[in-house]
Amino acid sequence: MLHLKLAQLRGEVTIAKKETSEFYSDLEISDKFKSYVIEKTNKLRKDALNLKQELVKLKTFVEEMPKQFAQYFNRAGTIFQHQTAAFESRSGNITALADEVAQLKNSLKEITERHALEKKRRQELHNTLMELRGNIRVHGRIRPLMEFDVENEDITSLGKPGSRSEVVVHYVDDENICVRTNKHNKVFEYERVYNSTEKQEAIFDEVQPMLTSLLDGYNVSIMAYGQTGSGKTHTMLGSHRNDDYNPSHDPHPDEGVIPRATRELFRLIEEKPVGTHSLEVSVVEVYNNDIKDLLSRDPNAKHDVVTGGDGQLSIPTVTSKPVDNVDSVMTLVQLGLKTRKESATLVHEHSSRSHLIVTLTVTTKAPSFFAKSFAAEPEGNTSISKKGVVGNLQTTNQQPVVRTKLQLVDLAGSECVGMSGVKGAALREASNINKSLSALADVLGALAEHRTHVPYRNSRLTHFLQDSIGGDAKLLILLCVSPAQRYITESLQCLGFGQRARQVQRGPTKRRLPSSAEKVAPENTQSRPNSATR
């Protein structure tokens, strides 16, 4: 019994110890919590004390705020008054400055308008002086860089300094071109210069006034000169991207001088009395120093230049087709272009191998106009005597007519044989092209130096264009140059050619007047057969 009692007591002691251990754990937790609470309470008391102090400060600030606000308000009012006074003072100055700026703008506008007017007058006087002297008008056009200018170099080098396609021909202003060479810069002055960004329309704007002279009785000739690939055919006809050269009824932005001149000519004729003007077109090429009719059934037949009784040169065997609208003219031109000689060279994919000459002949019937004009024409400026014409006007029932010519010339490009890489037949073509262009330069040189003998007959080209070059036509030469370094020699030669052409003084341009050979019956004026069509 004692052992059992002892075991029971031991169990109770163990339980008591366990309970005591749990009690101590709970007590320890309670102490920790009490310490935490005390700590938090102290912190809260401290925070409350800080808040109380802040509240006191805030209360003091709020009490002081109206006074400070009043001070700030008064100070702002004072500043505002000063700024208002300053603004009013400056406003008067700004108004005065604005008035002065407006006056300066008006003065600048007036000066700009006067400058433009004076420039236009100066250009008109210059053109008049050139006409009186018989000078050849020369315009220069710089084409943009093209991919084929890189030659054998990488396309990424296009236009970069030190490359073969580096730009060395620069547009200075609308009258000057500068060529940068290794030694020095050369500046060339012309009547008009077009930069590489100017469109076809800008070129024709300068050509357009010459067409009025055509209907006033003057022959007009426009020719494009330059090396192969410099943009002559593009200037005269249009873009090669359109194989038909835009022979459409509606104008096209890429149209060249020939289609634009045709449109303008028909527009001018529409303003004249009905039936007083008729138009014929012929298309020929000078290939290997032979004149070939591109509208003939036999384009390989050769033709000769004949001097008429009035001293005028003509090719009677060349086909002249009557036309009455732009479409018919460009259709015939396109027909001739299909026969024109072209071939690809290392310089240009569509290199023209012949000189193309499109001639638009205007026949005008207006007796009273020509009688008055003839009576007013000064002595020595006519191709026939007044007495003979006036007498014929009085004694014949036939209607006098006057025929004027518009010659549009797309010269073949001069080329360096070594650069173009031509061989065989193409080499012979290049040789004849260079010879004919050299003959043209010789003719201009002889005219500029007033030599007694001018070698027109050294080439079929110069013989054919003798009337135009020699002073019987208002002549405009469009120089086309490439800007790249690889063509600098050809560009300098082309620009030098233009300088020599400007020095030619041919005397006043002769006005075409009716002669006995040009009097035709009214019923025969619409259908004039020639030996080629017969």
Short mmCIF file of C-alpha atoms in Angstrom, two decimals:
data_model
loop_
_atom_site.label_atom_id
_atom_site.label_comp_id
_atom_site.label_asym_id
_atom_site.label_seq_id
_atom_site.Cartn_x
_atom_site.Cartn_y
_atom_site.Cartn_z
CA MET A 1 0.00 0.00 0.00
CA LEU A 2 2.86 2.32 0.81
CA HIS A 3 4.50 1.59 -2.53
CA LEU A 4 1.28 2.32 -4.36
CA LYS A 5 0.84 5.51 -2.38
CA LEU A 6 4.44 6.51 -3.15
CA ALA A 7 3.92 5.93 -6.88
CA GLN A 8 0.75 8.00 -6.81
CA LEU A 9 2.48 10.83 -5.04
CA ARG A 10 5.36 10.70 -7.47
CA GLY A 11 2.86 10.98 -10.36
CA GLU A 12 1.22 13.96 -8.71
CA VAL A 13 4.63 15.58 -8.17
CA THR A 14 5.44 15.09 -11.91
CA ILE A 15 2.14 16.62 -12.93
CA ALA A 16 2.71 19.49 -10.51
CA LYS A 17 6.19 20.09 -11.93
CA LYS A 18 4.78 20.09 -15.45
CA GLU A 19 2.03 22.51 -14.48
CA THR A 20 4.60 24.67 -12.72
CA SER A 21 6.79 24.68 -15.89
CA GLU A 22 3.79 25.73 -18.01
CA PHE A 23 2.94 28.40 -15.50
CA TYR A 24 6.50 29.78 -15.68
CA SER A 25 6.30 29.79 -19.53
CA ASP A 26 3.02 31.67 -19.41
CA LEU A 27 4.48 34.04 -16.87
CA GLU A 28 7.48 34.65 -19.11
CA ILE A 29 5.21 35.36 -22.06
CA SER A 30 3.15 37.68 -19.93
CA ASP A 31 6.31 39.53 -18.87
CA LYS A 32 7.41 39.92 -22.48
CA PHE A 33 4.00 41.18 -23.50
CA LYS A 34 4.00 43.53 -20.53
CA SER A 35 7.42 44.84 -21.60
CA TYR A 36 6.16 45.28 -25.19
CA VAL A 37 3.07 47.09 -23.98
CA ILE A 38 5.15 49.32 -21.75
CA GLU A 39 7.53 50.07 -24.63
CA LYS A 40 4.68 50.89 -27.00
CA THR A 41 3.00 52.95 -24.33
CA ASN A 42 6.14 54.96 -23.78
CA LYS A 43 6.51 55.46 -27.53
CA LEU A 44 2.90 56.50 -27.88
CA ARG A 45 3.32 58.86 -24.95
CA LYS A 46 6.39 60.31 -26.60
CA ASP A 47 4.61 60.60 -29.97
CA ALA A 48 1.66 62.22 -28.29
CA LEU A 49 4.00 64.68 -26.64
CA ASN A 50 5.61 65.45 -30.05
CA LEU A 51 2.19 65.84 -31.61
CA LYS A 52 1.21 68.16 -28.84
CA GLN A 53 4.27 70.26 -29.48
CA GLU A 54 3.61 70.22 -33.27
CA LEU A 55 0.02 71.16 -32.59
CA VAL A 56 1.20 74.09 -30.56
CA LYS A 57 3.49 75.17 -33.41
CA LEU A 58 0.71 74.67 -35.96
CA LYS A 59 -1.64 76.69 -33.82
CA THR A 60 0.94 79.44 -33.63
CA PHE A 61 1.49 79.27 -37.45
CA VAL A 62 -2.24 79.39 -38.11
CA GLU A 63 -2.54 82.37 -35.83
CA GLU A 64 0.34 84.08 -37.70
CA MET A 65 -0.91 83.10 -41.18
CA PRO A 66 -3.39 85.97 -41.71
CA LYS A 67 -0.65 88.45 -40.89
CA GLN A 68 1.83 86.74 -43.25
CA PHE A 69 -0.82 86.40 -45.97
CA ALA A 70 -1.56 90.10 -45.66
CA GLN A 71 2.15 90.87 -45.97
CA TYR A 72 2.53 88.58 -48.99
CA PHE A 73 -0.58 90.06 -50.58
CA ASN A 74 0.68 93.58 -50.11
CA ARG A 75 4.09 92.61 -51.49
CA ALA A 76 2.46 90.87 -54.52
CA GLY A 77 0.32 93.95 -55.12
CA THR A 78 3.41 96.13 -55.11
CA ILE A 79 5.24 93.77 -57.52
CA PHE A 80 2.16 93.61 -59.75
CA GLN A 81 1.99 97.39 -59.89
CA HIS A 82 5.68 97.59 -60.82
CA GLN A 83 5.29 94.85 -63.46
CA THR A 84 2.17 96.51 -64.86
CA ALA A 85 3.99 99.79 -65.19
CA ALA A 86 6.97 98.03 -66.81
CA PHE A 87 4.68 96.09 -69.21
CA GLU A 88 2.87 99.26 -70.22
CA SER A 89 6.23 100.88 -70.86
CA ARG A 90 7.49 97.90 -72.82
CA SER A 91 4.17 97.50 -74.64
CA GLY A 92 4.66 100.88 -76.17
CA ASN A 93 8.15 99.85 -77.26
CA ILE A 94 6.84 96.53 -78.65
CA THR A 95 4.14 98.38 -80.60
CA ALA A 96 6.77 100.68 -82.01
CA LEU A 97 9.00 97.70 -82.84
CA ALA A 98 6.05 95.86 -84.44
CA ASP A 99 5.32 98.91 -86.58
CA GLU A 100 8.98 99.11 -87.52
CA VAL A 101 9.09 95.37 -88.38
CA ALA A 102 5.94 95.76 -90.49
CA GLN A 103 7.54 98.69 -92.32
CA LEU A 104 10.71 96.67 -92.85
CA LYS A 105 8.68 93.73 -94.17
CA ASN A 106 6.85 96.03 -96.59
CA SER A 107 10.15 97.57 -97.64
CA LEU A 108 11.69 94.13 -98.10
CA LYS A 109 8.69 92.98 -100.13
CA GLU A 110 8.87 96.12 -102.25
CA ILE A 111 12.63 95.74 -102.73
CA THR A 112 12.18 92.04 -103.58
CA GLU A 113 9.49 92.89 -106.15
CA ARG A 114 11.63 95.69 -107.58
CA HIS A 115 14.63 93.34 -107.69
CA ALA A 116 12.57 90.69 -109.50
CA LEU A 117 11.24 93.35 -111.89
CA GLU A 118 14.69 94.80 -112.49
CA LYS A 119 16.11 91.32 -112.95
CA LYS A 120 13.37 90.56 -115.48
CA ARG A 121 13.98 93.88 -117.24
CA ARG A 122 17.72 93.26 -117.24
CA GLN A 123 17.12 89.80 -118.72
CA GLU A 124 14.78 91.25 -121.34
CA LEU A 125 17.28 93.98 -122.20
CA HIS A 126 20.03 91.39 -122.29
CA ASN A 127 17.97 89.19 -124.61
CA THR A 128 17.16 92.23 -126.77
CA LEU A 129 20.85 93.14 -126.92
CA MET A 130 21.69 89.56 -127.81
CA GLU A 131 19.08 89.59 -130.58
CA LEU A 132 20.45 92.85 -131.95
CA ARG A 133 23.95 91.43 -131.86
CA GLY A 134 22.73 88.07 -133.09
CA ASN A 135 24.21 86.25 -130.11
CA ILE A 136 23.39 82.62 -129.53
CA ARG A 137 21.52 82.03 -126.29
CA VAL A 138 23.12 79.35 -124.18
CA HIS A 139 21.53 77.62 -121.20
CA GLY A 140 23.18 75.02 -118.96
CA ARG A 141 21.51 72.06 -117.25
CA ILE A 142 23.15 69.83 -114.64
CA ARG A 143 21.59 66.41 -114.40
CA PRO A 144 21.38 64.54 -111.05
CA LEU A 145 23.71 61.68 -110.18
CA MET A 146 22.61 58.32 -111.57
CA GLU A 147 23.48 54.79 -110.50
CA PHE A 148 25.57 54.14 -113.61
CA ASP A 149 27.89 57.03 -112.58
CA VAL A 150 29.62 54.73 -110.08
CA GLU A 151 31.19 52.80 -112.99
CA ASN A 152 32.81 49.70 -111.43
CA GLU A 153 32.64 50.98 -107.84
CA ASP A 154 30.15 49.95 -105.19
CA ILE A 155 26.77 51.70 -105.36
CA THR A 156 27.24 52.93 -101.78
CA SER A 157 30.11 55.14 -102.99
CA LEU A 158 27.76 57.19 -105.21
CA GLY A 159 28.65 60.86 -104.81
CA LYS A 160 31.15 60.33 -102.00
CA PRO A 161 34.34 62.44 -101.95
CA GLY A 162 37.28 60.72 -103.61
CA SER A 163 35.09 58.37 -105.68
CA ARG A 164 34.70 58.41 -109.45
CA SER A 165 31.13 59.67 -108.96
CA GLU A 166 32.09 62.59 -106.71
CA VAL A 167 30.16 65.73 -107.65
CA VAL A 168 32.54 68.27 -109.24
CA VAL A 169 30.07 70.29 -111.37
CA HIS A 170 28.16 72.62 -109.07
CA TYR A 171 25.21 74.95 -109.53
CA VAL A 172 26.19 78.42 -108.26
CA ASP A 173 23.12 80.47 -109.20
CA ASP A 174 20.74 80.77 -112.14
CA GLU A 175 23.52 82.16 -114.34
CA ASN A 176 26.72 80.39 -113.25
CA ILE A 177 28.18 76.86 -113.13
CA CYS A 178 31.35 76.04 -111.20
CA VAL A 179 33.59 73.07 -112.04
CA ARG A 180 35.98 72.02 -109.28
CA THR A 181 39.24 70.66 -110.71
CA ASN A 182 42.41 69.50 -108.96
CA LYS A 183 44.18 72.80 -109.62
CA HIS A 184 41.46 75.43 -109.36
CA ASN A 185 37.77 76.12 -109.83
CA LYS A 186 36.38 77.22 -113.19
CA VAL A 187 33.19 79.29 -113.40
CA PHE A 188 31.10 79.42 -116.59
CA GLU A 189 28.40 82.07 -117.12
CA TYR A 190 25.33 81.57 -119.31
CA GLU A 191 21.94 83.19 -119.84
CA ARG A 192 20.29 80.59 -117.61
CA VAL A 193 21.47 77.65 -115.52
CA TYR A 194 19.23 74.85 -114.23
CA ASN A 195 20.20 72.80 -111.18
CA SER A 196 19.75 69.05 -110.88
CA THR A 197 16.38 69.34 -109.11
CA GLU A 198 14.61 71.58 -111.64
CA LYS A 199 11.83 69.90 -113.60
CA GLN A 200 11.16 69.78 -117.32
CA GLU A 201 8.60 72.55 -116.95
CA ALA A 202 11.28 75.00 -115.75
CA ILE A 203 13.35 74.41 -118.89
CA PHE A 204 10.36 74.96 -121.15
CA ASP A 205 9.38 78.17 -119.35
CA GLU A 206 12.57 79.69 -120.80
CA VAL A 207 11.91 78.23 -124.25
CA GLN A 208 8.26 79.27 -124.47
CA PRO A 209 8.77 82.97 -125.44
CA MET A 210 10.75 81.91 -128.51
CA LEU A 211 7.67 80.17 -129.94
CA THR A 212 5.84 83.49 -130.18
CA SER A 213 8.65 84.71 -132.44
CA LEU A 214 7.99 81.72 -134.69
CA LEU A 215 4.49 83.00 -135.51
CA ASP A 216 5.86 86.53 -135.86
CA GLY A 217 7.91 85.42 -138.85
CA TYR A 218 11.22 84.29 -137.34
CA ASN A 219 12.88 80.91 -137.63
CA VAL A 220 13.67 79.31 -134.28
CA SER A 221 16.16 76.57 -133.51
CA ILE A 222 16.69 74.77 -130.19
CA MET A 223 19.43 72.20 -129.84
CA ALA A 224 20.67 70.06 -126.95
CA TYR A 225 24.46 69.61 -126.74
CA GLY A 226 26.52 67.46 -124.38
CA GLN A 227 28.32 64.20 -123.89
CA THR A 228 26.56 60.86 -124.11
CA GLY A 229 24.45 60.12 -121.04
CA SER A 230 24.19 63.76 -119.93
CA GLY A 231 20.41 64.05 -120.40
CA LYS A 232 20.00 65.56 -123.89
CA THR A 233 17.29 63.18 -125.08
CA HIS A 234 15.55 63.45 -121.71
CA THR A 235 15.57 67.25 -122.07
CA MET A 236 14.31 67.25 -125.65
CA LEU A 237 11.91 64.28 -125.60
CA GLY A 238 11.30 62.92 -122.12
CA SER A 239 12.16 60.05 -119.86
CA HIS A 240 13.46 56.75 -121.23
CA ARG A 241 11.28 55.03 -118.66
CA ASN A 242 8.40 55.76 -121.03
CA ASP A 243 9.32 54.11 -124.32
CA ASP A 244 6.75 56.21 -126.18
CA TYR A 245 8.14 59.50 -124.88
CA ASN A 246 4.63 60.37 -123.64
CA PRO A 247 2.82 60.83 -127.00
CA SER A 248 -0.45 61.40 -125.15
CA HIS A 249 -3.11 64.07 -125.41
CA ASP A 250 -2.71 65.12 -121.78
CA PRO A 251 0.55 66.76 -120.61
CA HIS A 252 2.99 64.59 -118.69
CA PRO A 253 5.53 65.88 -116.09
CA ASP A 254 8.41 64.11 -117.87
CA GLU A 255 7.65 65.59 -121.28
CA GLY A 256 10.62 67.24 -122.93
CA VAL A 257 10.96 70.35 -125.05
CA ILE A 258 9.63 68.78 -128.27
CA PRO A 259 6.17 67.68 -127.01
CA ARG A 260 5.82 70.81 -124.86
CA ALA A 261 6.78 73.10 -127.77
CA THR A 262 4.27 71.29 -129.97
CA ARG A 263 1.48 71.82 -127.41
CA GLU A 264 2.36 75.49 -127.02
CA LEU A 265 2.55 76.00 -130.79
CA PHE A 266 -0.92 74.57 -131.34
CA ARG A 267 -2.20 76.69 -128.44
CA LEU A 268 -0.83 79.83 -130.09
CA ILE A 269 -2.28 78.82 -133.47
CA GLU A 270 -5.72 78.35 -131.89
CA GLU A 271 -5.64 82.01 -130.87
CA LYS A 272 -5.15 83.06 -134.51
CA PRO A 273 -7.93 83.33 -137.12
CA VAL A 274 -9.11 79.95 -138.38
CA GLY A 275 -7.36 78.73 -141.52
CA THR A 276 -4.48 81.21 -141.42
CA HIS A 277 -1.89 78.77 -140.09
CA SER A 278 -0.99 75.22 -141.03
CA LEU A 279 1.74 72.97 -139.70
CA GLU A 280 3.98 70.29 -141.19
CA VAL A 281 6.51 68.05 -139.49
CA SER A 282 9.61 66.25 -140.73
CA VAL A 283 11.93 63.97 -138.75
CA VAL A 284 15.46 63.32 -139.99
CA GLU A 285 18.70 62.05 -138.52
CA VAL A 286 22.31 62.67 -139.45
CA TYR A 287 23.90 59.24 -139.16
CA ASN A 288 27.51 58.60 -140.14
CA ASN A 289 27.49 62.01 -141.90
CA ASP A 290 24.48 61.00 -144.02
CA ILE A 291 21.06 62.66 -143.81
CA LYS A 292 18.27 60.09 -143.51
CA ASP A 293 14.50 60.64 -143.55
CA LEU A 294 12.95 58.78 -140.60
CA LEU A 295 9.41 59.19 -141.99
CA SER A 296 10.24 57.80 -145.42
CA ARG A 297 9.39 54.29 -146.53
CA ASP A 298 13.07 53.93 -147.30
CA PRO A 299 14.84 55.31 -144.19
CA ASN A 300 18.23 54.23 -145.55
CA ALA A 301 17.97 56.54 -148.56
CA LYS A 302 20.41 59.44 -148.48
CA HIS A 303 19.38 63.08 -148.95
CA ASP A 304 21.29 66.22 -149.90
CA VAL A 305 20.96 69.82 -148.77
CA VAL A 306 19.87 72.12 -151.62
CA THR A 307 20.20 75.91 -151.76
CA GLY A 308 17.02 77.57 -153.06
CA GLY A 309 16.66 80.63 -155.23
CA ASP A 310 16.18 82.83 -152.15
CA GLY A 311 19.40 81.50 -150.64
CA GLN A 312 17.58 79.34 -148.10
CA LEU A 313 18.74 75.78 -147.52
CA SER A 314 16.29 72.90 -147.73
CA ILE A 315 16.08 69.18 -148.31
CA PRO A 316 13.29 68.84 -150.89
CA THR A 317 13.37 65.05 -150.85
CA VAL A 318 12.52 64.80 -147.15
CA THR A 319 8.96 63.83 -146.25
CA SER A 320 6.88 66.57 -144.61
CA LYS A 321 3.61 65.41 -143.08
CA PRO A 322 0.73 67.85 -142.40
CA VAL A 323 -0.43 67.73 -138.78
CA ASP A 324 -3.29 69.33 -136.90
CA ASN A 325 -2.80 68.32 -133.25
CA VAL A 326 -0.20 67.28 -130.71
CA ASP A 327 -1.02 63.58 -130.98
CA SER A 328 -0.32 63.46 -134.70
CA VAL A 329 3.03 65.24 -134.26
CA MET A 330 4.23 62.98 -131.46
CA THR A 331 3.00 59.89 -133.30
CA LEU A 332 5.21 60.84 -136.26
CA VAL A 333 8.11 61.65 -133.94
CA GLN A 334 7.68 58.29 -132.25
CA LEU A 335 7.59 56.62 -135.67
CA GLY A 336 10.91 58.26 -136.48
CA LEU A 337 12.41 57.31 -133.11
CA LYS A 338 11.75 53.64 -133.81
CA THR A 339 14.09 53.95 -136.77
CA ARG A 340 16.67 56.17 -135.09
CA LYS A 341 19.99 54.50 -134.39
CA GLU A 342 20.60 53.67 -130.73
CA SER A 343 22.95 51.27 -128.98
CA ALA A 344 24.21 50.53 -125.49
CA THR A 345 27.71 51.57 -124.41
CA LEU A 346 29.64 51.34 -121.17
CA VAL A 347 28.63 54.93 -120.46
CA HIS A 348 24.94 54.91 -121.41
CA GLU A 349 22.39 52.17 -121.99
CA HIS A 350 20.41 54.16 -124.60
CA SER A 351 23.21 56.03 -126.40
CA SER A 352 21.94 57.87 -129.50
CA ARG A 353 24.18 57.16 -132.47
CA SER A 354 22.80 59.95 -134.68
CA HIS A 355 21.73 63.59 -134.53
CA LEU A 356 17.93 63.88 -134.47
CA ILE A 357 16.33 66.94 -136.09
CA VAL A 358 12.57 67.46 -135.78
CA THR A 359 11.41 70.35 -137.98
CA LEU A 360 7.99 71.96 -137.53
CA THR A 361 7.20 74.20 -140.52
CA VAL A 362 4.48 76.82 -139.97
CA THR A 363 2.77 78.20 -143.07
CA THR A 364 1.00 81.49 -142.41
CA LYS A 365 -1.54 83.17 -144.69
CA ALA A 366 -2.23 86.78 -143.67
CA PRO A 367 -1.76 89.31 -146.51
CA SER A 368 -2.63 92.45 -144.56
CA PHE A 369 -0.45 91.52 -141.61
CA PHE A 370 2.56 90.69 -143.74
CA ALA A 371 2.06 93.76 -145.94
CA LYS A 372 2.14 95.99 -142.84
CA SER A 373 4.98 94.08 -141.27
CA PHE A 374 6.92 94.16 -144.51
CA ALA A 375 6.41 97.88 -144.92
CA ALA A 376 7.71 98.44 -141.40
CA GLU A 377 10.72 96.13 -141.80
CA PRO A 378 14.02 98.07 -141.89
CA GLU A 379 16.21 98.04 -144.96
CA GLY A 380 18.75 95.27 -145.10
CA ASN A 381 16.79 92.99 -142.76
CA THR A 382 14.73 91.21 -145.42
CA SER A 383 15.56 88.40 -147.78
CA ILE A 384 13.72 90.05 -150.75
CA SER A 385 13.02 93.58 -151.99
CA LYS A 386 9.97 95.54 -150.84
CA LYS A 387 9.14 96.61 -154.38
CA GLY A 388 8.73 93.11 -155.71
CA VAL A 389 6.54 91.85 -152.89
CA VAL A 390 4.27 94.88 -152.65
CA GLY A 391 3.84 94.85 -156.40
CA ASN A 392 2.90 91.17 -156.34
CA LEU A 393 0.45 91.80 -153.51
CA GLN A 394 -1.33 94.34 -155.65
CA THR A 395 -1.40 92.51 -158.97
CA THR A 396 -2.01 88.85 -158.13
CA ASN A 397 -5.03 86.93 -156.87
CA GLN A 398 -2.80 84.37 -155.27
CA GLN A 399 -2.46 84.59 -151.50
CA PRO A 400 1.06 85.24 -150.18
CA VAL A 401 2.30 82.99 -147.42
CA VAL A 402 5.32 82.91 -145.18
CA ARG A 403 6.94 79.75 -143.93
CA THR A 404 8.89 79.67 -140.69
CA LYS A 405 10.72 76.71 -139.20
CA LEU A 406 11.08 75.45 -135.66
CA GLN A 407 14.06 73.11 -135.59
CA LEU A 408 14.36 70.93 -132.48
CA VAL A 409 17.72 69.20 -132.45
CA ASP A 410 18.81 66.35 -130.20
CA LEU A 411 22.51 66.09 -130.96
CA ALA A 412 24.28 62.79 -130.46
CA GLY A 413 26.59 62.83 -127.48
CA SER A 414 30.30 63.31 -127.79
CA GLU A 415 32.10 60.39 -126.23
CA CYS A 416 35.54 59.16 -125.30
CA VAL A 417 36.07 55.90 -127.18
CA GLY A 418 38.20 54.47 -124.38
CA MET A 419 35.50 55.16 -121.80
CA SER A 420 32.50 54.01 -123.88
CA GLY A 421 34.24 50.77 -124.97
CA VAL A 422 32.72 50.80 -128.50
CA LYS A 423 34.13 48.64 -131.28
CA GLY A 424 33.42 47.90 -134.91
CA ALA A 425 30.41 49.73 -136.36
CA ALA A 426 29.85 51.57 -133.09
CA LEU A 427 33.43 52.86 -133.24
CA ARG A 428 32.77 54.27 -136.72
CA GLU A 429 29.56 55.88 -135.41
CA ALA A 430 31.43 57.47 -132.52
CA SER A 431 34.10 58.76 -134.89
CA ASN A 432 31.51 60.40 -137.16
CA ILE A 433 29.65 61.87 -134.17
CA ASN A 434 32.82 63.42 -132.78
CA LYS A 435 33.81 64.74 -136.23
CA SER A 436 30.44 66.41 -136.77
CA LEU A 437 30.47 67.98 -133.31
CA SER A 438 34.03 69.14 -133.91
CA ALA A 439 32.85 70.68 -137.20
CA LEU A 440 30.07 72.44 -135.27
CA ALA A 441 32.67 73.87 -132.86
CA ASP A 442 34.81 74.99 -135.82
CA VAL A 443 31.84 76.80 -137.35
CA LEU A 444 31.09 78.62 -134.11
CA GLY A 445 34.77 79.49 -133.74
CA ALA A 446 34.85 80.94 -137.26
CA LEU A 447 31.69 82.98 -136.60
CA ALA A 448 33.03 84.25 -133.26
CA GLU A 449 36.29 85.36 -134.93
CA HIS A 450 34.42 86.86 -137.93
CA ARG A 451 36.41 84.85 -140.43
CA THR A 452 35.66 85.37 -144.10
CA HIS A 453 35.17 81.64 -144.61
CA VAL A 454 32.93 79.62 -142.32
CA PRO A 455 33.37 75.84 -142.87
CA TYR A 456 29.69 74.87 -142.92
CA ARG A 457 30.26 72.15 -145.54
CA ASN A 458 32.80 70.24 -143.46
CA SER A 459 29.90 68.20 -142.10
CA ARG A 460 26.37 67.38 -143.22
CA LEU A 461 25.20 68.43 -139.75
CA THR A 462 26.59 71.96 -139.97
CA HIS A 463 25.52 72.26 -143.62
CA PHE A 464 21.97 71.25 -142.69
CA LEU A 465 21.91 73.68 -139.73
CA GLN A 466 23.66 76.49 -141.61
CA ASP A 467 20.62 78.79 -141.63
CA SER A 468 20.06 78.29 -137.90
CA ILE A 469 23.69 78.73 -136.90
CA GLY A 470 24.51 81.48 -139.37
CA GLY A 471 21.93 84.00 -138.19
CA ASP A 472 18.70 83.18 -140.02
CA ALA A 473 17.11 81.84 -136.80
CA LYS A 474 16.86 82.59 -133.12
CA LEU A 475 19.09 79.91 -131.72
CA LEU A 476 19.11 78.44 -128.21
CA ILE A 477 21.70 75.84 -127.18
CA LEU A 478 20.89 73.71 -124.13
CA LEU A 479 24.11 72.42 -122.59
CA CYS A 480 23.61 69.15 -120.71
CA VAL A 481 26.39 68.14 -118.34
CA SER A 482 26.98 65.29 -115.91
CA PRO A 483 28.12 66.27 -112.40
CA ALA A 484 30.40 63.28 -111.71
CA GLN A 485 34.20 63.35 -111.56
CA ARG A 486 34.56 60.59 -114.16
CA TYR A 487 33.09 62.91 -116.84
CA ILE A 488 34.99 66.09 -115.89
CA THR A 489 36.93 66.27 -119.17
CA GLU A 490 33.78 65.97 -121.27
CA SER A 491 31.92 68.43 -119.00
CA LEU A 492 34.67 71.05 -119.35
CA GLN A 493 34.64 70.57 -123.13
CA CYS A 494 30.85 70.98 -123.23
CA LEU A 495 30.86 74.10 -121.05
CA GLY A 496 33.73 75.56 -123.07
CA PHE A 497 31.71 74.95 -126.24
CA GLY A 498 28.88 76.98 -124.68
CA GLN A 499 31.26 79.83 -123.83
CA ARG A 500 32.46 79.98 -127.44
CA ALA A 501 28.88 79.89 -128.71
CA ARG A 502 28.01 82.92 -126.56
CA GLN A 503 30.76 84.93 -128.25
CA VAL A 504 29.18 84.59 -131.69
CA GLN A 505 27.63 87.86 -132.93
CA ARG A 506 25.65 87.20 -136.09
CA GLY A 507 23.76 90.48 -136.43
CA PRO A 508 19.96 90.91 -136.13
CA THR A 509 17.95 87.80 -136.91
CA LYS A 510 16.25 87.96 -140.29
CA ARG A 511 12.48 87.90 -140.46
CA ARG A 512 10.89 85.58 -142.98
CA LEU A 513 8.73 87.39 -145.52
CA PRO A 514 6.66 86.17 -148.47
CA SER A 515 8.52 85.72 -151.74
CA SER A 516 7.40 84.81 -155.23
CA ALA A 517 8.33 81.19 -154.60
CA GLU A 518 6.09 81.12 -151.55
CA LYS A 519 2.86 82.36 -153.15
CA VAL A 520 0.36 79.52 -153.49
CA ALA A 521 -3.30 79.35 -154.36
CA PRO A 522 -5.65 79.16 -151.35
CA GLU A 523 -6.95 75.76 -152.33
CA ASN A 524 -3.44 74.33 -152.54
CA THR A 525 -2.15 75.43 -149.14
CA GLN A 526 -3.54 72.48 -147.24
CA SER A 527 -1.89 69.78 -149.35
CA ARG A 528 1.66 70.53 -150.46
CA PRO A 529 3.21 67.42 -152.01
CA ASN A 530 6.94 67.03 -152.08
CA SER A 531 9.17 64.89 -154.15
CA ALA A 532 9.49 62.28 -151.43
CA THR A 533 5.74 61.74 -151.10
CA ARG A 534 5.17 61.93 -154.86
#
